[in-house]
PDB file of C-alpha atoms in Angstrom:
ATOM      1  CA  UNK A 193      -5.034   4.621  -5.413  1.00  0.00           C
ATOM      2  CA  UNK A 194      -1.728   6.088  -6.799  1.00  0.00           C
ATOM      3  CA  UNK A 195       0.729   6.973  -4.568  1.00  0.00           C
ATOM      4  CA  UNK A 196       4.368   7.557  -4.240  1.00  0.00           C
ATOM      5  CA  UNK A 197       6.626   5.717  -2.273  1.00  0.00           C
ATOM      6  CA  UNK A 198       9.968   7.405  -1.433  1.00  0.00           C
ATOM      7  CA  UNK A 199      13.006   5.433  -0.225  1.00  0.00           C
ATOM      8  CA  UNK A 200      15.575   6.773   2.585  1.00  0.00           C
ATOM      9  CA  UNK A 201      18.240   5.591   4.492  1.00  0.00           C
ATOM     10  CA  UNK A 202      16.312   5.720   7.810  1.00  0.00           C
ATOM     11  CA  UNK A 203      13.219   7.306   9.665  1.00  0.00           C
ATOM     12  CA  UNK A 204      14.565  10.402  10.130  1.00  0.00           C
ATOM     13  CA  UNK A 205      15.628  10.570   6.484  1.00  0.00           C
ATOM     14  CA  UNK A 206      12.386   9.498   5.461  1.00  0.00           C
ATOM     15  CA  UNK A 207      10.647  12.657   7.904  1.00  0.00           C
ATOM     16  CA  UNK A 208      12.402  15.107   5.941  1.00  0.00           C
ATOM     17  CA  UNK A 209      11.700  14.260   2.924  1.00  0.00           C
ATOM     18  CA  UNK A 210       8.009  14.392   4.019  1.00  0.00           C
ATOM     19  CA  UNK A 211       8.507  17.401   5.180  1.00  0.00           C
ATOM     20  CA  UNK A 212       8.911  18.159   1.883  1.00  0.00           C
ATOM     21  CA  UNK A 213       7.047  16.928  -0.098  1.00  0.00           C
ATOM     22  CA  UNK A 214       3.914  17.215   2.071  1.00  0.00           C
ATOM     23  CA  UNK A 215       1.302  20.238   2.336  1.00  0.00           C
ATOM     24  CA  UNK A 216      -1.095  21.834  -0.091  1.00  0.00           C
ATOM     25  CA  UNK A 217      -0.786  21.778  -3.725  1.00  0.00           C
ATOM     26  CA  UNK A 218      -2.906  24.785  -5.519  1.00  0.00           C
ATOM     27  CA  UNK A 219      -3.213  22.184  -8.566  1.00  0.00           C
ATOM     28  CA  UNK A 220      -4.140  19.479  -7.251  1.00  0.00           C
ATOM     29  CA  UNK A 221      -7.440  19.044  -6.130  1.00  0.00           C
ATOM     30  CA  UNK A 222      -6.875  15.854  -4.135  1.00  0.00           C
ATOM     31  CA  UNK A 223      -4.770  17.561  -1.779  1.00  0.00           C
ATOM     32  CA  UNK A 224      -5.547  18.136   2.003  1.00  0.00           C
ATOM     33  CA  UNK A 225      -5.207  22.000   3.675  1.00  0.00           C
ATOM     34  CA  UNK A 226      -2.226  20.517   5.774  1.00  0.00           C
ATOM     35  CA  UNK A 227       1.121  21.292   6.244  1.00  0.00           C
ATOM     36  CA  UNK A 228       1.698  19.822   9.457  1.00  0.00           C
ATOM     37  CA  UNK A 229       5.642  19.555  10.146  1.00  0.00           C
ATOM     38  CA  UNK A 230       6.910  16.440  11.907  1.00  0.00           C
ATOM     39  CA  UNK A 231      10.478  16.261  11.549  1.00  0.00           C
ATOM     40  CA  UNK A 232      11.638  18.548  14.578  1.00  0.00           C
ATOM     41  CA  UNK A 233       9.029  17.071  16.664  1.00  0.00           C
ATOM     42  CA  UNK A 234      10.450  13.651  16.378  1.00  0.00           C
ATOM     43  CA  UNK A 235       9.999  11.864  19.774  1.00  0.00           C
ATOM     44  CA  UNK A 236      10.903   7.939  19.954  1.00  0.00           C
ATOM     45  CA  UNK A 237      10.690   7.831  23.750  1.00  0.00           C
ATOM     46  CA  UNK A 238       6.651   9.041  22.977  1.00  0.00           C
ATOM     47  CA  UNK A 239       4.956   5.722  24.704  1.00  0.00           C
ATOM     48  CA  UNK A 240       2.526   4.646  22.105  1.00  0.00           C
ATOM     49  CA  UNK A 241      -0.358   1.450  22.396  1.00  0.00           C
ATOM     50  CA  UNK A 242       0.277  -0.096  18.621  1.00  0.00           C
ATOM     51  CA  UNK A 243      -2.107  -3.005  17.570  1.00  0.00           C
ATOM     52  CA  UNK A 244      -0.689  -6.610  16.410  1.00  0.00           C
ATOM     53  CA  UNK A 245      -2.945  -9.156  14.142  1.00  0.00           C
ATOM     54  CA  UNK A 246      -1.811 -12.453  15.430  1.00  0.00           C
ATOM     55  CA  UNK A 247      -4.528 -14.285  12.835  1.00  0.00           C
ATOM     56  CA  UNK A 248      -4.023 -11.693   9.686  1.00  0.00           C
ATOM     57  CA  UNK A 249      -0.152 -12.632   9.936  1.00  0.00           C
ATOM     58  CA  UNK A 250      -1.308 -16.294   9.265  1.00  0.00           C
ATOM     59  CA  UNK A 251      -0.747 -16.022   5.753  1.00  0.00           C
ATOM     60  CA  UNK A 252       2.950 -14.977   5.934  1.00  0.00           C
ATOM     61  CA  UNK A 253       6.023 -17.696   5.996  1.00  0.00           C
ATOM     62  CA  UNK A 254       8.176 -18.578   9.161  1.00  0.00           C
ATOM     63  CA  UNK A 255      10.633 -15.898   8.579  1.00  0.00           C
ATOM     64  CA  UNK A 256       8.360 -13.400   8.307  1.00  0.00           C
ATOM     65  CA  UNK A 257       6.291 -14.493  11.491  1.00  0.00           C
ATOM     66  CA  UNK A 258       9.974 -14.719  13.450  1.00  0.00           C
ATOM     67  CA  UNK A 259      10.456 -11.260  12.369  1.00  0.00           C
ATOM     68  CA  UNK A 260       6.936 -10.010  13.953  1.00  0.00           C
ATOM     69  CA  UNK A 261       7.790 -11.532  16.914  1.00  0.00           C
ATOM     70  CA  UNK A 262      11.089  -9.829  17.370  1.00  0.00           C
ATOM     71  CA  UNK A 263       9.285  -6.639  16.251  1.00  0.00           C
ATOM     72  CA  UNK A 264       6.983  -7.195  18.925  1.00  0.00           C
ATOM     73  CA  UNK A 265       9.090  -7.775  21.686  1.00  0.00           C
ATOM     74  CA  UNK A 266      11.224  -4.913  20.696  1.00  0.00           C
ATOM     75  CA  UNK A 267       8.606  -2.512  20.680  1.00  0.00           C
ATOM     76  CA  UNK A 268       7.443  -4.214  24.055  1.00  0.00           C
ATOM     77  CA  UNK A 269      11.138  -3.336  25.340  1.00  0.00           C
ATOM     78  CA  UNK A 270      10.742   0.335  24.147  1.00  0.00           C
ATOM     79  CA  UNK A 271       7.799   0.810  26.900  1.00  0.00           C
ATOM     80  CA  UNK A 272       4.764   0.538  23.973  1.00  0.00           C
ATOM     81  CA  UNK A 273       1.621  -1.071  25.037  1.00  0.00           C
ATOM     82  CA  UNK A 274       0.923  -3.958  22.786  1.00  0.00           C
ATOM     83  CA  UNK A 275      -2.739  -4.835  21.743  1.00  0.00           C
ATOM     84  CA  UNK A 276      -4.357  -7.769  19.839  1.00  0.00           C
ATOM     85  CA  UNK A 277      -7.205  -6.655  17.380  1.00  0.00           C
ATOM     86  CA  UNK A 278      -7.842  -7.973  13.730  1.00  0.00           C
ATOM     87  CA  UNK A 279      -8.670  -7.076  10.410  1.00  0.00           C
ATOM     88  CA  UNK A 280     -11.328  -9.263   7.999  1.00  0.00           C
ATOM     89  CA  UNK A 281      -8.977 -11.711   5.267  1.00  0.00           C
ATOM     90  CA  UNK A 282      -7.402 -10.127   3.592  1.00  0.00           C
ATOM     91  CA  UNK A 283      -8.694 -12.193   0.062  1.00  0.00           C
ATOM     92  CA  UNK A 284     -11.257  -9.511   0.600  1.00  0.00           C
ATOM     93  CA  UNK A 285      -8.797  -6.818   0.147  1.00  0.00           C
ATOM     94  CA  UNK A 286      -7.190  -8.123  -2.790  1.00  0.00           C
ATOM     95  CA  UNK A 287     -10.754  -8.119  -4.293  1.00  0.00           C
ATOM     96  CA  UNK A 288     -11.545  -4.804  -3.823  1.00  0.00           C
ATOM     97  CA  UNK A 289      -7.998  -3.492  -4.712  1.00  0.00           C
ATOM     98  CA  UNK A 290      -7.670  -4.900  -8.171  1.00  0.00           C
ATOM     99  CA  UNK A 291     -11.370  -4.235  -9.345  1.00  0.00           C
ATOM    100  CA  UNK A 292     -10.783  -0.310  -8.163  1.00  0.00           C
ATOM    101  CA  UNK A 293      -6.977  -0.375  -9.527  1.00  0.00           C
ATOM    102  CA  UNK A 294      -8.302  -2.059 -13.097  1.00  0.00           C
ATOM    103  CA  UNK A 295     -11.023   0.536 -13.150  1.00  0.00           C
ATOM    104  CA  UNK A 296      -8.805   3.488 -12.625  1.00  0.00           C
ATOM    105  CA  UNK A 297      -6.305   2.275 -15.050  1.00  0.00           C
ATOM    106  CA  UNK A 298      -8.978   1.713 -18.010  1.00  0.00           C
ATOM    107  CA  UNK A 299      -9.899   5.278 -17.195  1.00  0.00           C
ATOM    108  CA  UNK A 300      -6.616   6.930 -16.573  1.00  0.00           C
ATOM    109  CA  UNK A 301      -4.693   4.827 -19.817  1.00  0.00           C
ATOM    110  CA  UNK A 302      -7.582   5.715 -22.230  1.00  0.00           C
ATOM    111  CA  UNK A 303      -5.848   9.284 -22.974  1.00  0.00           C
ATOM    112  CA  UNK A 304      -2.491   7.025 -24.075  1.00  0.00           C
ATOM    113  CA  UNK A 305      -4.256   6.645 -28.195  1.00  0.00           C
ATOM    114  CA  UNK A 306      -1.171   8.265 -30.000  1.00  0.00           C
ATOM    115  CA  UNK A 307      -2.709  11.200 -31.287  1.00  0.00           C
ATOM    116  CA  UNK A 308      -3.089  13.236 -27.469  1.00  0.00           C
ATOM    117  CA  UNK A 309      -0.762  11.759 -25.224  1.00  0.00           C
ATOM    118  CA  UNK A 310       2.408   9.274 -25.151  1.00  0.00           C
ATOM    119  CA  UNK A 311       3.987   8.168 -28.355  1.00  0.00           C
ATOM    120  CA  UNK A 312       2.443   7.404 -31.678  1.00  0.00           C
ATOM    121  CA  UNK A 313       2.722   3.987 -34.174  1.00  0.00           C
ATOM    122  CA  UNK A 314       1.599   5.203 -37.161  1.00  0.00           C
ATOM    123  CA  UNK A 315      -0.820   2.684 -38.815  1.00  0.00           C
ATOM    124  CA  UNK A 316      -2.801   2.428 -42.310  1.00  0.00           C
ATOM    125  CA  UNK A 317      -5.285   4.622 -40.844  1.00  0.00           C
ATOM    126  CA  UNK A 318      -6.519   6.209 -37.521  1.00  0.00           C
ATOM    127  CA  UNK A 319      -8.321   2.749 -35.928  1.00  0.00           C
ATOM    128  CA  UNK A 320      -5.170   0.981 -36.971  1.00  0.00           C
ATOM    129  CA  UNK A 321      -3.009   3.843 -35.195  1.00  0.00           C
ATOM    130  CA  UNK A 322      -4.719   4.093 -32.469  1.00  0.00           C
ATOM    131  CA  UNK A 323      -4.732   0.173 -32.083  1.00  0.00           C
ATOM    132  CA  UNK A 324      -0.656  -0.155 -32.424  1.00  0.00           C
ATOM    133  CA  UNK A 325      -0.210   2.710 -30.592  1.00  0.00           C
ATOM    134  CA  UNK A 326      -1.583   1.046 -27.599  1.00  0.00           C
ATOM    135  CA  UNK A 327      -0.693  -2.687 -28.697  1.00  0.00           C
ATOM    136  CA  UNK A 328       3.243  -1.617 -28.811  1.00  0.00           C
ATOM    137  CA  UNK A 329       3.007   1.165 -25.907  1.00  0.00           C
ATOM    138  CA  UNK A 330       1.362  -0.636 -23.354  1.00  0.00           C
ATOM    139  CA  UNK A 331       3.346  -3.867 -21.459  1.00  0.00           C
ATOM    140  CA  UNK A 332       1.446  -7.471 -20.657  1.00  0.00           C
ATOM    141  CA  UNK A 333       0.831  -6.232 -17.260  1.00  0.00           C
ATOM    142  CA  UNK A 334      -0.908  -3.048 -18.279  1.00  0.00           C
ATOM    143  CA  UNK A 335      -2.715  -4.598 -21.093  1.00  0.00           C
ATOM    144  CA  UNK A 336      -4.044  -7.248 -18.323  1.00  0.00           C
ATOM    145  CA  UNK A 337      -5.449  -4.127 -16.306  1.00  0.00           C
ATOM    146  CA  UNK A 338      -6.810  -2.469 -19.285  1.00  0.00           C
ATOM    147  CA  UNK A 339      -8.802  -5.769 -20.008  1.00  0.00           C
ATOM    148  CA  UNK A 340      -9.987  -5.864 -16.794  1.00  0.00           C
ATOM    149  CA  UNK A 341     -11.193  -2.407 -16.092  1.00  0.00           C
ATOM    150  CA  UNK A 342     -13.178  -2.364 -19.382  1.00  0.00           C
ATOM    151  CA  UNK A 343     -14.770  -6.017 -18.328  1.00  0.00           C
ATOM    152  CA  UNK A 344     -15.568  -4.124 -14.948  1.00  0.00           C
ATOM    153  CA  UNK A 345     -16.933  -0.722 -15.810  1.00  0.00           C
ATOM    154  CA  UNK A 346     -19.083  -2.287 -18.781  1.00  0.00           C
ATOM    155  CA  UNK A 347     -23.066  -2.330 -19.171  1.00  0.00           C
ATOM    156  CA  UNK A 348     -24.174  -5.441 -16.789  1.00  0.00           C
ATOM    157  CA  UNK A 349     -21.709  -6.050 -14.800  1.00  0.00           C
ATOM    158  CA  UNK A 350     -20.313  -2.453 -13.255  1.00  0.00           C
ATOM    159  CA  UNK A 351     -23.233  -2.914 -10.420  1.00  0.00           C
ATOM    160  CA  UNK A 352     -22.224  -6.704 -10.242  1.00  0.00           C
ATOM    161  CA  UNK A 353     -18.505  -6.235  -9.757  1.00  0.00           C
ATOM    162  CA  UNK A 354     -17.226  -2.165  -8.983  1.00  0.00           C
ATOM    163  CA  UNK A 355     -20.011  -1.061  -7.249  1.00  0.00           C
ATOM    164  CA  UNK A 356     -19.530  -3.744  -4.212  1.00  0.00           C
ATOM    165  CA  UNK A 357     -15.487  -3.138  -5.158  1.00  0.00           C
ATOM    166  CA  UNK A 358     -16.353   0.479  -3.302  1.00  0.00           C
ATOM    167  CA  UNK A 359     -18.401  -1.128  -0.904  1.00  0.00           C
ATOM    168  CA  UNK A 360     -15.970  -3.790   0.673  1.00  0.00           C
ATOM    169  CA  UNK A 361     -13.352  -0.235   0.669  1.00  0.00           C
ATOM    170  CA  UNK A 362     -15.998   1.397   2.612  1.00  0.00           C
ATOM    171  CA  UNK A 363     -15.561  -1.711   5.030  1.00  0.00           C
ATOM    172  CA  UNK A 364     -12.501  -2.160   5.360  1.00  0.00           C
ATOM    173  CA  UNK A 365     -12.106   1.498   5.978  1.00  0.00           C
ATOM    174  CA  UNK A 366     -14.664   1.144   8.640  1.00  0.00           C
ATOM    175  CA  UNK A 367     -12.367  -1.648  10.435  1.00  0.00           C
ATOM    176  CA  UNK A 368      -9.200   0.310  10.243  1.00  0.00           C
ATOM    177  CA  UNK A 369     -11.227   3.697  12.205  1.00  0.00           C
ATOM    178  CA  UNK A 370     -12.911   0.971  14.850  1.00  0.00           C
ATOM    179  CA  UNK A 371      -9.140   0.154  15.818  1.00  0.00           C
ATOM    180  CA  UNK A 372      -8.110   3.789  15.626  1.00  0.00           C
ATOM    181  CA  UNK A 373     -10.769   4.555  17.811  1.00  0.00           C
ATOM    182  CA  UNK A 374      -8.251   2.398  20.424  1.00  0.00           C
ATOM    183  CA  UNK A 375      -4.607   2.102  19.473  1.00  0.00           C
ATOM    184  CA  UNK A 376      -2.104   5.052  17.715  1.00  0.00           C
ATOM    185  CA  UNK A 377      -0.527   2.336  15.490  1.00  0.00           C
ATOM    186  CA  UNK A 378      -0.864  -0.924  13.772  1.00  0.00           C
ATOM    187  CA  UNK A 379       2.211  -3.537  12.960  1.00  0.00           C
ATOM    188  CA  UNK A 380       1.838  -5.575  10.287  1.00  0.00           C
ATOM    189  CA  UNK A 381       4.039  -7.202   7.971  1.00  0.00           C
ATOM    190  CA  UNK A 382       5.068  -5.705   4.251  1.00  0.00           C
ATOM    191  CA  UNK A 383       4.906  -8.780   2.215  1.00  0.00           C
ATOM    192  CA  UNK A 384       3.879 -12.655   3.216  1.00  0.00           C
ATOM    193  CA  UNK A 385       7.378 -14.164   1.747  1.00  0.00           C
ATOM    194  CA  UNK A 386      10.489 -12.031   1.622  1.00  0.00           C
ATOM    195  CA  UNK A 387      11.355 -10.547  -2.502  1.00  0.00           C
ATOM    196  CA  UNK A 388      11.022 -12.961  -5.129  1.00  0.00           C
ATOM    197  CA  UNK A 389      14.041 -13.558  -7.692  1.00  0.00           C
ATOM    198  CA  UNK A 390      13.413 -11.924 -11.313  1.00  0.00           C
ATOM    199  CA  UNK A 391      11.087 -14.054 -13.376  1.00  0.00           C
ATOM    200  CA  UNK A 392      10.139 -16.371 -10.040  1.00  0.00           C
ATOM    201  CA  UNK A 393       6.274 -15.403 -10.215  1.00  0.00           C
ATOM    202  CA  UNK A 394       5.195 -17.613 -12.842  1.00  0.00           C
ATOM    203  CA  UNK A 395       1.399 -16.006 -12.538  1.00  0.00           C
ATOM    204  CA  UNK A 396       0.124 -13.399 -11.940  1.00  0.00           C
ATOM    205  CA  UNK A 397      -2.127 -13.696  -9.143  1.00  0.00           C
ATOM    206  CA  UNK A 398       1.176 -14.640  -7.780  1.00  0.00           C
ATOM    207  CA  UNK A 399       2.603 -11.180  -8.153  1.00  0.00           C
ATOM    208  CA  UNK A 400      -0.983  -9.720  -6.995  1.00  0.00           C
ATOM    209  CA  UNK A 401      -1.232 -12.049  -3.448  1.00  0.00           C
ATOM    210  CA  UNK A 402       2.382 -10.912  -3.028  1.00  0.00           C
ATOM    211  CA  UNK A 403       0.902  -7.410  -2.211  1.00  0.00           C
ATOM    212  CA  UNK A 404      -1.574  -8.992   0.668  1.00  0.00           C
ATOM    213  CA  UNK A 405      -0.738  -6.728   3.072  1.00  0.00           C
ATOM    214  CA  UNK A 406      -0.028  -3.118   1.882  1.00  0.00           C
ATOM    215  CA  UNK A 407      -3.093  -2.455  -0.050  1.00  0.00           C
ATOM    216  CA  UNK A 408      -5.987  -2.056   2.595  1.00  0.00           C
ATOM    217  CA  UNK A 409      -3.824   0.545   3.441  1.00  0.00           C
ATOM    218  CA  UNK A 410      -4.463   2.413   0.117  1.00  0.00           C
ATOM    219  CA  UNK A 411      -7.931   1.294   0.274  1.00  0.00           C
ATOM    220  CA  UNK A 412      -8.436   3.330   3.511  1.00  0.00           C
ATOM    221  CA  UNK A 413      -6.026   5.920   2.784  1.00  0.00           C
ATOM    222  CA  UNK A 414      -3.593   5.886   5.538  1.00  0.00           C
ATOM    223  CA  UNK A 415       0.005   6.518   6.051  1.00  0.00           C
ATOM    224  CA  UNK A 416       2.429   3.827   6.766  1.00  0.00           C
ATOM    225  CA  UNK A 417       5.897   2.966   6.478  1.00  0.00           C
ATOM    226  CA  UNK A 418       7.973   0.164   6.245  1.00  0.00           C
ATOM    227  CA  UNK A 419      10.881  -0.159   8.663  1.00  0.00           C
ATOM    228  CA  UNK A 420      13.790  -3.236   7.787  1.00  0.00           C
ATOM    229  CA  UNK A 421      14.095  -5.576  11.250  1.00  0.00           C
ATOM    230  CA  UNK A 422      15.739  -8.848  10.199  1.00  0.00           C
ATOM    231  CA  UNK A 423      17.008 -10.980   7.315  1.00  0.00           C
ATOM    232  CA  UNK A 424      15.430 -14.426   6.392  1.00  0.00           C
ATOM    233  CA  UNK A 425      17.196 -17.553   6.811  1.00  0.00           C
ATOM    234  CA  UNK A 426      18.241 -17.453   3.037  1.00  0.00           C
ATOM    235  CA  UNK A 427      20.167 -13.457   3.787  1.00  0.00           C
ATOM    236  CA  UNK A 428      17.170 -11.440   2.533  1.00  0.00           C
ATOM    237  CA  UNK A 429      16.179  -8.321   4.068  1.00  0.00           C
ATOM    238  CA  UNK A 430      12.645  -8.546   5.957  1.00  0.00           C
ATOM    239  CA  UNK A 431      10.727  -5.627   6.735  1.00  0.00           C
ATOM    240  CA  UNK A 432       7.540  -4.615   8.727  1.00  0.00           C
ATOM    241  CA  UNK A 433       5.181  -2.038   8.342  1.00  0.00           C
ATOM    242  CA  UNK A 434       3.805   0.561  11.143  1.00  0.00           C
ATOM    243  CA  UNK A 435       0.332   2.012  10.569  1.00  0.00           C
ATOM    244  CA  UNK A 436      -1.894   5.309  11.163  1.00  0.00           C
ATOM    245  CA  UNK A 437      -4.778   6.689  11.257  1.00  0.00           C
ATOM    246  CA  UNK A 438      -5.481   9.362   8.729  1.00  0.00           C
ATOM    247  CA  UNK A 439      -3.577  12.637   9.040  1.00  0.00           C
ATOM    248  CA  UNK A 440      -1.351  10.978  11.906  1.00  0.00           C
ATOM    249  CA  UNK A 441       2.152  11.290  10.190  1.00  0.00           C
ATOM    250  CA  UNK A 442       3.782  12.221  13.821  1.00  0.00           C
ATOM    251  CA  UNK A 443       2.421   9.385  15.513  1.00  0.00           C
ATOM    252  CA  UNK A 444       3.498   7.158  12.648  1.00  0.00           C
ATOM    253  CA  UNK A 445       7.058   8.560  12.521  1.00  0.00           C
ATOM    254  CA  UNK A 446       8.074   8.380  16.112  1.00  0.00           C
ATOM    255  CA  UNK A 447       7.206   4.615  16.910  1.00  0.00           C
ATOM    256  CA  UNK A 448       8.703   4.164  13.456  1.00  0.00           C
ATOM    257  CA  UNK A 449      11.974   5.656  14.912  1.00  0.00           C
ATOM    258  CA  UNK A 450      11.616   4.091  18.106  1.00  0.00           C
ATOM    259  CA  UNK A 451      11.409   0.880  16.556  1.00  0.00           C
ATOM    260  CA  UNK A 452      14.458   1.720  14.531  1.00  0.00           C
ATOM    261  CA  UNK A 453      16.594   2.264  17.118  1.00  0.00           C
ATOM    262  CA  UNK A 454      14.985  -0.693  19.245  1.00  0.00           C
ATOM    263  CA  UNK A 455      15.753  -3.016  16.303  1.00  0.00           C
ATOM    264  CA  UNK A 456      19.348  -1.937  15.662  1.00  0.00           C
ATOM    265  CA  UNK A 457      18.799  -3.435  11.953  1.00  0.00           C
ATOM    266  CA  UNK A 458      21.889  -2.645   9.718  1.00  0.00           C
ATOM    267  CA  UNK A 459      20.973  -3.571   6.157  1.00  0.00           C
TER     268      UNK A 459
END
């Protein structure tokens, strides 16, 4: 589930640097056989039918749901075809994410002892060094996901808890192809509230519901990208997010720009 998220200016900014950064890496076995191009191809006239989720939006405030509406009419202005489908709640999602994203953290982090990787407290002995290596290393947040992995990968309860994690991905995966099998791209927005001020998230199931919408998208691994289209009533920046099928980076860049330019959004 790790990925990178670069940050540009604009689309077309965002198209070159994955041009880039895209294609075939020798070392890394997780990589596709692809080096498909899509800068120079860049087409935002390209008439596309994108998919809204009038009930999956439910969840999101008033400025956000103003925002998908002027989203929607702009891409409707552009000459898109606009759809209705829908995706299963997304409390389903958040489920599945953080049981697979505890999990891969207990696994990945377990390397992190001070004597291999990362750096070292030395204690009164090795069990003592390896325990305030990790104690001191690690933050709240990562300690959380540690916790949790362990509790979910452990004797009794892996069956009970990861094993229908990686069914309700192969689900949700399944919904996201049954809409691809109909529409080039999905809108749907980033976050349900615009950003929260430091220390605001008193919980943090807070902080995890505030990432309702982005991770099915991981879960099915597709592409998307989040475009800027209005501010909240409050000044803050708003921004939507345009979705792919697998291996569909062209598709997903041109409506991107053709929203862009729709939108006119200066941030």
């Amino acid at each position: 589930l790790d990925q990178i998220g670069p940050m540009t200016q604009n689309v077309e900014d965002a198209a070159i640097l994955y041009d880039i950064i895209s294609g075939h890496d020798e070392k890394d076995s997780t990589s596709a056989h692809k080096n498909d191009k899509v800068c120079d191809k860049l087409n935002s006239n390209r008439k596309l039918k994108i998919a809204v989720l009038p009930k999956h939006i439910q969840n999101a405030n008033e400025d956000v749901k103003k925002a998908y509406d002027l989203a929607i009419a702009a891409l409707k202005n552009a000459g898109h075809e606009i759809v209705e489908r829908e995706l299963m709640d997304a409390k389903f999602d958040i489920s599945a994410y953080y049981i697979t994203a505890t999990a891969e953290a207990t696994t990945n982090l377990a390397r992190y002892d001070g004597i291999r990787y990362g750096n070292r407290v030395v204690g009164k002995d090795l069990n003592d060094t390896f325990v305030q290596t990790r104690s001191q290393g690690f933050g709240d947040e990562v300690k959380r996901r540690i916790l949790l992995g362990n509790f979910v990968l452990s004797s009794g309860y892996y069956e009970a808890y990861y094993v229908k994690a990686q069914k309700t991905r192969h689900l949700i995966k399944d919904q996201y192809s049954k809409i691809f099998q109909e529409v080039d791209l999905i809108l749907s927005p980033v976050a349900p509230t615009t950003a929260n001020k430091f220390g605001e998230l008193s919980t943090p199931m807070e902080m995890y519901l505030s990432d309702l919408y982005t991770i099915s998208v991981n879960l099915a691994g597709l592409p998307a990208i989040s475009i800027p289209v209005a501010k909240s009533r409050d000044n803050m920046p708003i921004g939507l997010q345009l979705i792919a099928n697998a291996y569909e980076e062209q598709t997903l860049f041109d409506g991107a720009l053709s929203l862009e330019k729709e939108i006119g959004y200066n941030n």
